JSON list of C-alpha atoms in Angstrom, two decimals:
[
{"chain": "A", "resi": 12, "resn": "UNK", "atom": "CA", "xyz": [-17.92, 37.31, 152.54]},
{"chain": "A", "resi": 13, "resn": "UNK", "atom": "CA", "xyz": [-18.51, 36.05, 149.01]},
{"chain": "A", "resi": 14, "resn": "UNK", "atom": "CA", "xyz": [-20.49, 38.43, 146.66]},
{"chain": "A", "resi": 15, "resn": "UNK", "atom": "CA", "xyz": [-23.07, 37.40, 143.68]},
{"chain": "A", "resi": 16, "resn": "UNK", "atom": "CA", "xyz": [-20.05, 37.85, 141.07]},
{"chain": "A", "resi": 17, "resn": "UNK", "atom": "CA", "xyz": [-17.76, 35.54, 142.94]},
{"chain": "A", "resi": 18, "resn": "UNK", "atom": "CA", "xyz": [-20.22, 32.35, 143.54]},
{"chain": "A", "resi": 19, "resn": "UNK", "atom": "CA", "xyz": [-21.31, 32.92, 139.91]},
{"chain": "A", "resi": 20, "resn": "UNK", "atom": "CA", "xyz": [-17.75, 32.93, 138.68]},
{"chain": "A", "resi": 21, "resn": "UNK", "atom": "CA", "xyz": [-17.28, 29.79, 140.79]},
{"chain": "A", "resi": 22, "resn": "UNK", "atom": "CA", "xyz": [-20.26, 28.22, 139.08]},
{"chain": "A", "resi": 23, "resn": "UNK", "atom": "CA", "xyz": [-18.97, 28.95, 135.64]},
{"chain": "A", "resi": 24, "resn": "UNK", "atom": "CA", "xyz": [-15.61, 26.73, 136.50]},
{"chain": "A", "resi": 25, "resn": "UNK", "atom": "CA", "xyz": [-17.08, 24.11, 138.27]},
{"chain": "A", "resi": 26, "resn": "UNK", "atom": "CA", "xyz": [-19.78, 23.94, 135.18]},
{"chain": "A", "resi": 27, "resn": "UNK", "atom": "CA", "xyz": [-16.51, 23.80, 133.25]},
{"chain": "A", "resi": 28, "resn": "UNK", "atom": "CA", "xyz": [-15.12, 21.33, 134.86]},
{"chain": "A", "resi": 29, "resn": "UNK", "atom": "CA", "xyz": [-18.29, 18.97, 134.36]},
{"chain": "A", "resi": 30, "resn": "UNK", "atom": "CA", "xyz": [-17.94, 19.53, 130.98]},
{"chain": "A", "resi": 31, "resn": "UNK", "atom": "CA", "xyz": [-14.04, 18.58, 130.85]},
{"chain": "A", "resi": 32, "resn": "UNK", "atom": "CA", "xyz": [-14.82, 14.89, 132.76]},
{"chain": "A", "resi": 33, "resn": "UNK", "atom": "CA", "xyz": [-18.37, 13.90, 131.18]},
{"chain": "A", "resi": 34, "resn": "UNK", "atom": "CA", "xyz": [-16.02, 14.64, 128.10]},
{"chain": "A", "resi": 35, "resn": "UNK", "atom": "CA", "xyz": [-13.18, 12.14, 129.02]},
{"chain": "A", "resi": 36, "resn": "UNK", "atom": "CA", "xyz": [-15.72, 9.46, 130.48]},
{"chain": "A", "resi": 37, "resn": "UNK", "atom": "CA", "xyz": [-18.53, 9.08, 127.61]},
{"chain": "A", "resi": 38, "resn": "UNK", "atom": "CA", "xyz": [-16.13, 6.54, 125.73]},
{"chain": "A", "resi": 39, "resn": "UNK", "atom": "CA", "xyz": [-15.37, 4.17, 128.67]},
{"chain": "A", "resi": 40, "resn": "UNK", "atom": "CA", "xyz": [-19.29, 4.43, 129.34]},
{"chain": "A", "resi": 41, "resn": "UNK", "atom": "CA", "xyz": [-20.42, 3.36, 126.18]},
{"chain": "A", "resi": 42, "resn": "UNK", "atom": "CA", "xyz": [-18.04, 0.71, 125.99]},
{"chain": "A", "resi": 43, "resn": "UNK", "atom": "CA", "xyz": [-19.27, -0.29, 129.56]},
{"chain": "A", "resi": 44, "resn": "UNK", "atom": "CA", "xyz": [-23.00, 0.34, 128.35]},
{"chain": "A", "resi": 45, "resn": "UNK", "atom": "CA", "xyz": [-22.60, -1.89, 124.93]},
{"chain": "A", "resi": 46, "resn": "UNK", "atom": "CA", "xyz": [-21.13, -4.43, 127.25]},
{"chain": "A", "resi": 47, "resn": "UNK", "atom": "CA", "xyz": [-23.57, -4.98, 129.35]},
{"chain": "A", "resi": 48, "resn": "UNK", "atom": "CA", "xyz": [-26.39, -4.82, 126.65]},
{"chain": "A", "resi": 49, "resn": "UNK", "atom": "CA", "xyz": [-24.37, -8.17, 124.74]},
{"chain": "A", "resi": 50, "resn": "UNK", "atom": "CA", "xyz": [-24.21, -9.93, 128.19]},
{"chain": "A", "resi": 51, "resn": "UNK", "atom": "CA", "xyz": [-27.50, -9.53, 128.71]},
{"chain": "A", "resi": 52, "resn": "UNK", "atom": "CA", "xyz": [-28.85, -9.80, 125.09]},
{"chain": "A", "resi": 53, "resn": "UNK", "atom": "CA", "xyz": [-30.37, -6.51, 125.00]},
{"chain": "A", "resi": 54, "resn": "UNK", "atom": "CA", "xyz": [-30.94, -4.47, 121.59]},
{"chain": "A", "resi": 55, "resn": "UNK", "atom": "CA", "xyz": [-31.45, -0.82, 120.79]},
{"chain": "A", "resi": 56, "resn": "UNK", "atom": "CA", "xyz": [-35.03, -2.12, 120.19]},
{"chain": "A", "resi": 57, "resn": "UNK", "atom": "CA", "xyz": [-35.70, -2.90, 123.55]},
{"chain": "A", "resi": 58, "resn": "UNK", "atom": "CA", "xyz": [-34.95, 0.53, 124.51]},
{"chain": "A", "resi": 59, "resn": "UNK", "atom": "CA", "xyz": [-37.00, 2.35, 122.19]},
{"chain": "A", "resi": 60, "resn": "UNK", "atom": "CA", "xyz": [-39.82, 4.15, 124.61]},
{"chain": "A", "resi": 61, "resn": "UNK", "atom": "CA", "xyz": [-38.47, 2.68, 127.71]},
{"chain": "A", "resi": 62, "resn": "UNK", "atom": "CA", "xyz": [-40.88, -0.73, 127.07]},
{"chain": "A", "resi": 63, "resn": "UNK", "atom": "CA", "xyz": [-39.04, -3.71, 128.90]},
{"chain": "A", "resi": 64, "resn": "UNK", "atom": "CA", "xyz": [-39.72, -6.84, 127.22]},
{"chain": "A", "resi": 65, "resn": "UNK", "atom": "CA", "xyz": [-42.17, -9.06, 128.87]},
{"chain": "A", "resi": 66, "resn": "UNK", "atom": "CA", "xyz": [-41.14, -11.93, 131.04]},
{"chain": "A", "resi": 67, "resn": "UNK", "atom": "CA", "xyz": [-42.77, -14.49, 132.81]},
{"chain": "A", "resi": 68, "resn": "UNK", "atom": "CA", "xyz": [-43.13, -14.30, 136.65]},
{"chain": "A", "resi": 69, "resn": "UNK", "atom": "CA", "xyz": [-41.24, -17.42, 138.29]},
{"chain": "A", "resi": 70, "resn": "UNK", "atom": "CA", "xyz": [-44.00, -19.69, 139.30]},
{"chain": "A", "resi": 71, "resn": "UNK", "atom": "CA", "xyz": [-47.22, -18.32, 137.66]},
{"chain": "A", "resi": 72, "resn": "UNK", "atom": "CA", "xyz": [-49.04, -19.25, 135.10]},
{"chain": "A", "resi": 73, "resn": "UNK", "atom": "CA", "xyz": [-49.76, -15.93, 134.03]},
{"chain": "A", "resi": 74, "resn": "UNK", "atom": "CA", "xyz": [-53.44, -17.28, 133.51]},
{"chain": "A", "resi": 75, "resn": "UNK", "atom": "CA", "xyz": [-56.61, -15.47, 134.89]},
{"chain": "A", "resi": 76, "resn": "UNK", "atom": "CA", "xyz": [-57.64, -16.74, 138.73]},
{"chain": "A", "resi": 77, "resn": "UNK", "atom": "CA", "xyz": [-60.59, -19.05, 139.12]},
{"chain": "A", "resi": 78, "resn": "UNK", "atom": "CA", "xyz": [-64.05, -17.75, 139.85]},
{"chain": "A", "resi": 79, "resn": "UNK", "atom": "CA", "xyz": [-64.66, -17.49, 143.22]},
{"chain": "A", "resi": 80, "resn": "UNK", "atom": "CA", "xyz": [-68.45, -16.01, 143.11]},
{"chain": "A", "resi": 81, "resn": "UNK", "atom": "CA", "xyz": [-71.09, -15.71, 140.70]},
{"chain": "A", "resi": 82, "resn": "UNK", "atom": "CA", "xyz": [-74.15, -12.80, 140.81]},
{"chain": "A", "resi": 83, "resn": "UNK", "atom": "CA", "xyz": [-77.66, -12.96, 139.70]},
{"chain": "A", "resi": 84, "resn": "UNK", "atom": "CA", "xyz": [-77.00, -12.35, 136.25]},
{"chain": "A", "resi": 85, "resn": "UNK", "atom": "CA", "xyz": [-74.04, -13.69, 135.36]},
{"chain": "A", "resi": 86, "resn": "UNK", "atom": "CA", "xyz": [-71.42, -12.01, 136.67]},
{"chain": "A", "resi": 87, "resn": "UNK", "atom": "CA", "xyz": [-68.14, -13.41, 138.47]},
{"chain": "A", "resi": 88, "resn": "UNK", "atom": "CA", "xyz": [-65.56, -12.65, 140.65]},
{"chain": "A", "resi": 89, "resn": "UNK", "atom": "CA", "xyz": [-62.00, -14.41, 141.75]},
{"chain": "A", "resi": 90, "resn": "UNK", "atom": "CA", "xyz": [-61.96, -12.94, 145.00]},
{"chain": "A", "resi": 91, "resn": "UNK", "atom": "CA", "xyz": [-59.27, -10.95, 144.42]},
{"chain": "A", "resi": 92, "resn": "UNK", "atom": "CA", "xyz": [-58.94, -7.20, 144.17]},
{"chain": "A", "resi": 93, "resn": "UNK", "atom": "CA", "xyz": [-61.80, -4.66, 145.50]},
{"chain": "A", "resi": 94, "resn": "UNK", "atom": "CA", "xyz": [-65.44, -6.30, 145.78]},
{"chain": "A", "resi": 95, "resn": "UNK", "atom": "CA", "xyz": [-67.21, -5.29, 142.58]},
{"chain": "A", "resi": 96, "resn": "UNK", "atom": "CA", "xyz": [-70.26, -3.70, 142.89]},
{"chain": "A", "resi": 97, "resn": "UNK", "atom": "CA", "xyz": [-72.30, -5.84, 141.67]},
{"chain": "A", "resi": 98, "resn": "UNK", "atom": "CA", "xyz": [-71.82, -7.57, 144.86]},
{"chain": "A", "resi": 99, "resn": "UNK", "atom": "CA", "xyz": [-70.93, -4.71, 146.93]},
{"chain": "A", "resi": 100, "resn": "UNK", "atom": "CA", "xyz": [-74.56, -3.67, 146.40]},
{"chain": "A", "resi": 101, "resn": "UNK", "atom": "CA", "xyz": [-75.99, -6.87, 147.21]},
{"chain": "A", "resi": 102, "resn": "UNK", "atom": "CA", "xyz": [-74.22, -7.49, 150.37]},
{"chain": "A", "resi": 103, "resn": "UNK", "atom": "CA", "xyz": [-75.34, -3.87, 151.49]},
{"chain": "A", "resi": 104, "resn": "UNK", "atom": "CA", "xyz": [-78.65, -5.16, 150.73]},
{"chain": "A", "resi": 105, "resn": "UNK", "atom": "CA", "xyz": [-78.17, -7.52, 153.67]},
{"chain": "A", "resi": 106, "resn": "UNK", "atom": "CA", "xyz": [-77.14, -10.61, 151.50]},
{"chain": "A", "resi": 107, "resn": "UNK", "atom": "CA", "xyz": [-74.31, -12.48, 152.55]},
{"chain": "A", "resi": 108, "resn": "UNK", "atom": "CA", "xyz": [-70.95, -12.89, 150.06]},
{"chain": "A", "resi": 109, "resn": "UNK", "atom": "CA", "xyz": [-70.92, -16.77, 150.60]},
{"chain": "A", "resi": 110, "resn": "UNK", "atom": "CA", "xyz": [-73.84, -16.85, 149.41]},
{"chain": "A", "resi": 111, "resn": "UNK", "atom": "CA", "xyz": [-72.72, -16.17, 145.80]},
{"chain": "A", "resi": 112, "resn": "UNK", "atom": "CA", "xyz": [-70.02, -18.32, 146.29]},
{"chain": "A", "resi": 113, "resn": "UNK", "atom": "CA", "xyz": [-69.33, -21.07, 143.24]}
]
């Protein structure tokens, strides 16, 4: 049976040898990291904080959705997302949604 000293002499190497191949791979990782940033046009700007660059979803507008209901005073819906309550309160007042509906 292994003791404490042993596993933690084992540890030591096999931290050792981490050290030894991270070593003799950081320069063909680069390389393969720089490559792919030129194929794909990205610059050390567009990794600064993590922040992707914004692109546009394939097939929207990326406008805001028609209103779908309008409230007593003004206020709107799309339809989409939670109720508001506005119009939460109104139906649990007995009114009916398509009532409100534009």
């Amino acid at each position: 049976m292994t003791n404490l000293i042993d596993i933690q002499n084992q540890i030591a190497i096999l931290q050792k040898q981490a050290e030894e191949i991270k070593a003799q791979e950081f320069n063909k990782t680069v390389q393969e990291i720089k490559a792919k940033m030129a194929a794909f046009g990205i610059t050390v700007a567009d990794l600064d904080g993590g922040k992707a660059r914004p692109r546009k979803a394939a097939g929207k507008s990326g406008g805001t959705a028609p209103v779908k209901y309008r409230g007593p005073n003004g206020e709107t819906w799309s339809g989409r997302g939670l109720m508001p309550r506005w119009l939460a309160a109104l139906v649990t007042q007995g009114q009916s949604k398509e009532s409100f509906a534009v």
